[in-house]
C-alpha positions as a Python dict, from the first residue, in 0.01 Angstrom:
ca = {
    (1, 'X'): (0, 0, 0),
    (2, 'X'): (-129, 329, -123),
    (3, 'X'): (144, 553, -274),
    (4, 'X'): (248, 904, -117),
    (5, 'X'): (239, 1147, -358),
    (6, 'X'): (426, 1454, -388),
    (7, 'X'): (373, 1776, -629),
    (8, 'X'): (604, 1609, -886),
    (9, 'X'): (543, 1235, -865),
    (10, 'X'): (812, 1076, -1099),
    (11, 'X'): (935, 1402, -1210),
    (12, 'X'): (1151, 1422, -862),
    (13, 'X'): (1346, 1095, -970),
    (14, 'X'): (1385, 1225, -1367),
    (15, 'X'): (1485, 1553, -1199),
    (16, 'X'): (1746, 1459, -996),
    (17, 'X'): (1908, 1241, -1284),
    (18, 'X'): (1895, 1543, -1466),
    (19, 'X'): (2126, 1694, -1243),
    (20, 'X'): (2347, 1402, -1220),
    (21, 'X'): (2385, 1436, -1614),
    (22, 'X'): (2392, 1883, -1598),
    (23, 'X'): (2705, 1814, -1328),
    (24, 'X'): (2855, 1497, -1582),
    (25, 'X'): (2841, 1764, -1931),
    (26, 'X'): (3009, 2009, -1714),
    (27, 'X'): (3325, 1800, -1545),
    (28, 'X'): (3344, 1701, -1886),
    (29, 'X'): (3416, 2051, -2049),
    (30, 'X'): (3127, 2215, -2089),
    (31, 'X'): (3029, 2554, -1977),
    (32, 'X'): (2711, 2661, -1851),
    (33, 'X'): (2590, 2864, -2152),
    (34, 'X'): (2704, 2544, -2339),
    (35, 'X'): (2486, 2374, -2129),
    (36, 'X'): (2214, 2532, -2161),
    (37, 'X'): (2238, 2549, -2542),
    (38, 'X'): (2243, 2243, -2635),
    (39, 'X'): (1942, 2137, -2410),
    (40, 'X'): (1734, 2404, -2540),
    (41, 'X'): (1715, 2613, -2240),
    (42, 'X'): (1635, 3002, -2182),
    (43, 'X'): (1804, 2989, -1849),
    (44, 'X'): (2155, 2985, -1777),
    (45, 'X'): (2079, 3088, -1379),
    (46, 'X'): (1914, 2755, -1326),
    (47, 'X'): (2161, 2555, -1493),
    (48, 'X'): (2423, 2806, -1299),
    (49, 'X'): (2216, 2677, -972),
    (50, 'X'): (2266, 2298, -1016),
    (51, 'X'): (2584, 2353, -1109),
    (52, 'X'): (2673, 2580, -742),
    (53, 'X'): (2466, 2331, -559),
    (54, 'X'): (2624, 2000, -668),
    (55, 'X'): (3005, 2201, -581),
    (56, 'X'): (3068, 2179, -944),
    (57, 'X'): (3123, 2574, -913),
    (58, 'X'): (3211, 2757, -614),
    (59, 'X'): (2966, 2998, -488),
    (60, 'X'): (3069, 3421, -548),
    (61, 'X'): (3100, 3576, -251),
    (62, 'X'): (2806, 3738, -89),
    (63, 'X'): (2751, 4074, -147),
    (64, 'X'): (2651, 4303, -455),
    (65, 'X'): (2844, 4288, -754),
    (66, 'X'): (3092, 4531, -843),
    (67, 'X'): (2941, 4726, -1117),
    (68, 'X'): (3105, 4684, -1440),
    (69, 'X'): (3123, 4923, -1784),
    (70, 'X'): (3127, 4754, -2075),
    (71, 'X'): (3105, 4823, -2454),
    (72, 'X'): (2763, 4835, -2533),
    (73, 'X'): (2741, 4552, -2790),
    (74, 'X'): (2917, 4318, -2506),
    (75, 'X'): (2651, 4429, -2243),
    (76, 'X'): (2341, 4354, -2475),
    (77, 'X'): (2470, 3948, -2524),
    (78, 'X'): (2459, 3933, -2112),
    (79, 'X'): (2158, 4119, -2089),
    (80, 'X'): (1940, 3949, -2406),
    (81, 'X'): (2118, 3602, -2181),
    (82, 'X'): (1998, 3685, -1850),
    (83, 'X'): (2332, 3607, -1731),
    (84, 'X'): (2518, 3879, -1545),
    (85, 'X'): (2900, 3961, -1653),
    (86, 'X'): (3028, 3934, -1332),
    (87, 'X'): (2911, 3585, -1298),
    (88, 'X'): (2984, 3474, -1615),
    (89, 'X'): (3385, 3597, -1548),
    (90, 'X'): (3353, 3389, -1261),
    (91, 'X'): (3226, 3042, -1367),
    (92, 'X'): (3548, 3084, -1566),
    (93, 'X'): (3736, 3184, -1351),
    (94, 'X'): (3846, 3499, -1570),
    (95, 'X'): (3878, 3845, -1372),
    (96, 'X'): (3611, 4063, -1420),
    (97, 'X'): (3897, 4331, -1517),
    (98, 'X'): (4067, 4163, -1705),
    (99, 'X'): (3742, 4008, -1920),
    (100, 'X'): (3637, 4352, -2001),
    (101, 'X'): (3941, 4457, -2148),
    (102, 'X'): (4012, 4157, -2345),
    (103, 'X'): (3636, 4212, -2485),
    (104, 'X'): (3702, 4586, -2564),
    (105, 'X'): (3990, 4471, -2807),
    (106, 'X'): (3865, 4472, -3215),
    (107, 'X'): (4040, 4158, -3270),
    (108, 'X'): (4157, 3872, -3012),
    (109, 'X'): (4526, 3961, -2881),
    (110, 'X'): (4820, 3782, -3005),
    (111, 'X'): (5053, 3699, -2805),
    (112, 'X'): (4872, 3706, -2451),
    (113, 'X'): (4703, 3387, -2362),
    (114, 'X'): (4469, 3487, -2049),
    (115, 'X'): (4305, 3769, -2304),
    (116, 'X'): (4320, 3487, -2569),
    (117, 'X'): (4143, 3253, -2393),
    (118, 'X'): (3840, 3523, -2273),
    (119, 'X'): (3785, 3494, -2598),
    (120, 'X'): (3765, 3140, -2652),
    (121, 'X'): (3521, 3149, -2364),
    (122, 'X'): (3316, 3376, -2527),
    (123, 'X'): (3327, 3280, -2890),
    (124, 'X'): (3263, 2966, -2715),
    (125, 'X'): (2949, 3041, -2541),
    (126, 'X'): (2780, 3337, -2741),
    (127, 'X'): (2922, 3196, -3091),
    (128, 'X'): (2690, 3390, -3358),
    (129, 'X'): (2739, 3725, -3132),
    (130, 'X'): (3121, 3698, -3125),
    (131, 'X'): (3128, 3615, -3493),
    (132, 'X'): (2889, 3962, -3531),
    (133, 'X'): (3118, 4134, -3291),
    (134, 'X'): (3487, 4030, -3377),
    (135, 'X'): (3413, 3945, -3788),
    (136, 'X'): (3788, 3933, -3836),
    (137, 'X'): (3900, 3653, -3540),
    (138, 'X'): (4001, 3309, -3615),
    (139, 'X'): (3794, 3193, -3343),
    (140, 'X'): (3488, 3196, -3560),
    (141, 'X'): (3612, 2871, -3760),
    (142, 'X'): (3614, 2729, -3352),
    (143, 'X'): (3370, 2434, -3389),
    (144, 'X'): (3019, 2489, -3165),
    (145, 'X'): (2843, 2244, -2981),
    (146, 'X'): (2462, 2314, -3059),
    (147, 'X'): (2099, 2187, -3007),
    (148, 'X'): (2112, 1905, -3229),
    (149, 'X'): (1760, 1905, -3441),
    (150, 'X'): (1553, 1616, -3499),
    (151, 'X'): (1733, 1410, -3183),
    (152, 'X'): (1369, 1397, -3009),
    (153, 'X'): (1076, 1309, -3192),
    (154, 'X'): (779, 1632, -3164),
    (155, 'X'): (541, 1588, -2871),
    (156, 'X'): (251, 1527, -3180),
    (157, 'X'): (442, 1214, -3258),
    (158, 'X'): (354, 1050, -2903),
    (159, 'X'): (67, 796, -2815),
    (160, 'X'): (0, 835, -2446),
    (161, 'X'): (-181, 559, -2249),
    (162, 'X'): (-305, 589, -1927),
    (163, 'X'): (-350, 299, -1685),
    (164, 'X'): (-516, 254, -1301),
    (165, 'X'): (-266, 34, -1067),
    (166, 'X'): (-430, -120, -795),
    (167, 'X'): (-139, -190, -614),
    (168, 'X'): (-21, 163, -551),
    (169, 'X'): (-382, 372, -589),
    (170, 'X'): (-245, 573, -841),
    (171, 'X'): (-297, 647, -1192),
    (172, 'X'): (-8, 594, -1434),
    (173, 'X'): (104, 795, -1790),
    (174, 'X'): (310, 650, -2030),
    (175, 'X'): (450, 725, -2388),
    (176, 'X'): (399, 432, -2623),
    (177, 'X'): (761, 289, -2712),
    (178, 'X'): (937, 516, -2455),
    (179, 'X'): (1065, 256, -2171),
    (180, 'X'): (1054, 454, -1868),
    (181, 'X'): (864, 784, -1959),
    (182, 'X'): (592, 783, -1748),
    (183, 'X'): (394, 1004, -1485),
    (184, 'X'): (198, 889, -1145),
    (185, 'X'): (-85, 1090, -1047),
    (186, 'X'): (-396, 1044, -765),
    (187, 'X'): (-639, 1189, -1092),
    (188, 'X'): (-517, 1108, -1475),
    (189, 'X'): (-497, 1467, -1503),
    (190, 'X'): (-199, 1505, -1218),
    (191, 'X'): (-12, 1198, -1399),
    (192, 'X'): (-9, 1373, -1739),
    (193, 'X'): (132, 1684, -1603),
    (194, 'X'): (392, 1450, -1389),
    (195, 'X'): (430, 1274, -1789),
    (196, 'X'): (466, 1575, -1923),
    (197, 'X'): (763, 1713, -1676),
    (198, 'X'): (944, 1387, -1719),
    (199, 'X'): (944, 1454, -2092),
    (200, 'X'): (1086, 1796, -2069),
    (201, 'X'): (1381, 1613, -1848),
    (202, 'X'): (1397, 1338, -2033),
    (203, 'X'): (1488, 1564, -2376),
    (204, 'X'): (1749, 1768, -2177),
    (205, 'X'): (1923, 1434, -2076),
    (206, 'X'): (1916, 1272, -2413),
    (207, 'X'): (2039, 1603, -2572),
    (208, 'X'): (2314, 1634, -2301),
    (209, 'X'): (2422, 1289, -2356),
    (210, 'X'): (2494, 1304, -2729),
    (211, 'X'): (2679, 1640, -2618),
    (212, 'X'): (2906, 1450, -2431),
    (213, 'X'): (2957, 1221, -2701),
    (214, 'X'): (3023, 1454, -2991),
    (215, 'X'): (3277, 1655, -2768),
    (216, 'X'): (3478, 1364, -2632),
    (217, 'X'): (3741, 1413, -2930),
    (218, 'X'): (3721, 1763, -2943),
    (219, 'X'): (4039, 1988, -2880),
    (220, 'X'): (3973, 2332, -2751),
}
């Protein structure tokens, strides 16, 4: 029976593991600038998405976003991030008041935990801006969780080979010694673009796995 394709072809399955592993990193600790660290992403809003979707984070309520001032080298880490302040205070459930005073402090406040632990969020997710911004805080010694290098092998290190199933009508991608990385297409051209979107997933999963792993005996 001929297949029935869709835009993505295997990338819909890969894809929706994906966000079965996005929703697993975050129950497990991890924030969403974390998250999209350590996979290598440049946006936080779609990770944010998956995230709001699955009801791993509650959705803000509607409306516009209270305008917020803050210090100048603060508002240039959201900005160069894409990532507005007021959502950022709420995926951690921090006050928007109350994270832009903590911020405005030189040096992380003794004594009073809330303010202490903005700044554990922050150190947390924008680590080599808060060590730039707050030189003198013990946070910086905080360990990081980072993109790990060398985890995947480069894309010039893989042998694709393309076969014709008669079964389904459909030409099939695969990477040589990569069980299960493969792309469906009705043209060879369509299954190495599905190939090549089930690679992009398939690095964001492994990287978010060992992510997992490495923070399991961490201590906050």
């Amino acid at each position: 029976m001929k297949t029935s394709f869709s835009a993505n072809g295997r990338a819909v399955e890969a894809r929706t593991r994906y966000n079965e592993i996005i929703c697993e990193a975050h129950k497990r600790g991890m924030s969403v600038m974390e998250i999209t660290r350590v996979t290598g992403g440049t946006r936080p809003e779609f990770f944010y998405s998956v995230l709001r979707n699955c009801g791993c984070i509650k959705s803000m309520k509607r409306g516009r976003a209270p305008k917020v001032e803050l210090p100048p080298r603060i508002a240039k880490v959201f900005e160069q991030k894409c990532f507005s302040f007021p959502k950022w205070c709420h995926v951690w459930d921090f006050s928007v008041e109350d994270a832009r005073a903590a911020l405005q402090e030189e040096f992380p406040p003794g004594n009073d935990v809330r303010r202490a632990d903005i700044h554990k969020a922050f150190r947390r997710d924008f680590p080599e801006r808060y060590a730039n911004i707050f030189p003198g805080s013990e946070l910086c010694h905080m360990p990081v969780i980072r993109l790990k290098a060398g985890l995947i092998p480069p894309d010039t290190d893989q042998i694709v080979s393309m076969a014709w199933s008669k079964d389904g009508e459909y030409y099939l991608a695969s990477l040589y010694g990569e069980e299960g990385i493969e792309g469906i297409g009705e043209t060879w051209i369509d299954a190495v673009r599905d190939l090549q979107q089930v690679w992009w997933i398939h690095k964001g999963i492994v990287r978010l796995t060992t992510a997992i792993k490495t923070i399991s005996s961490w201590s906050y």
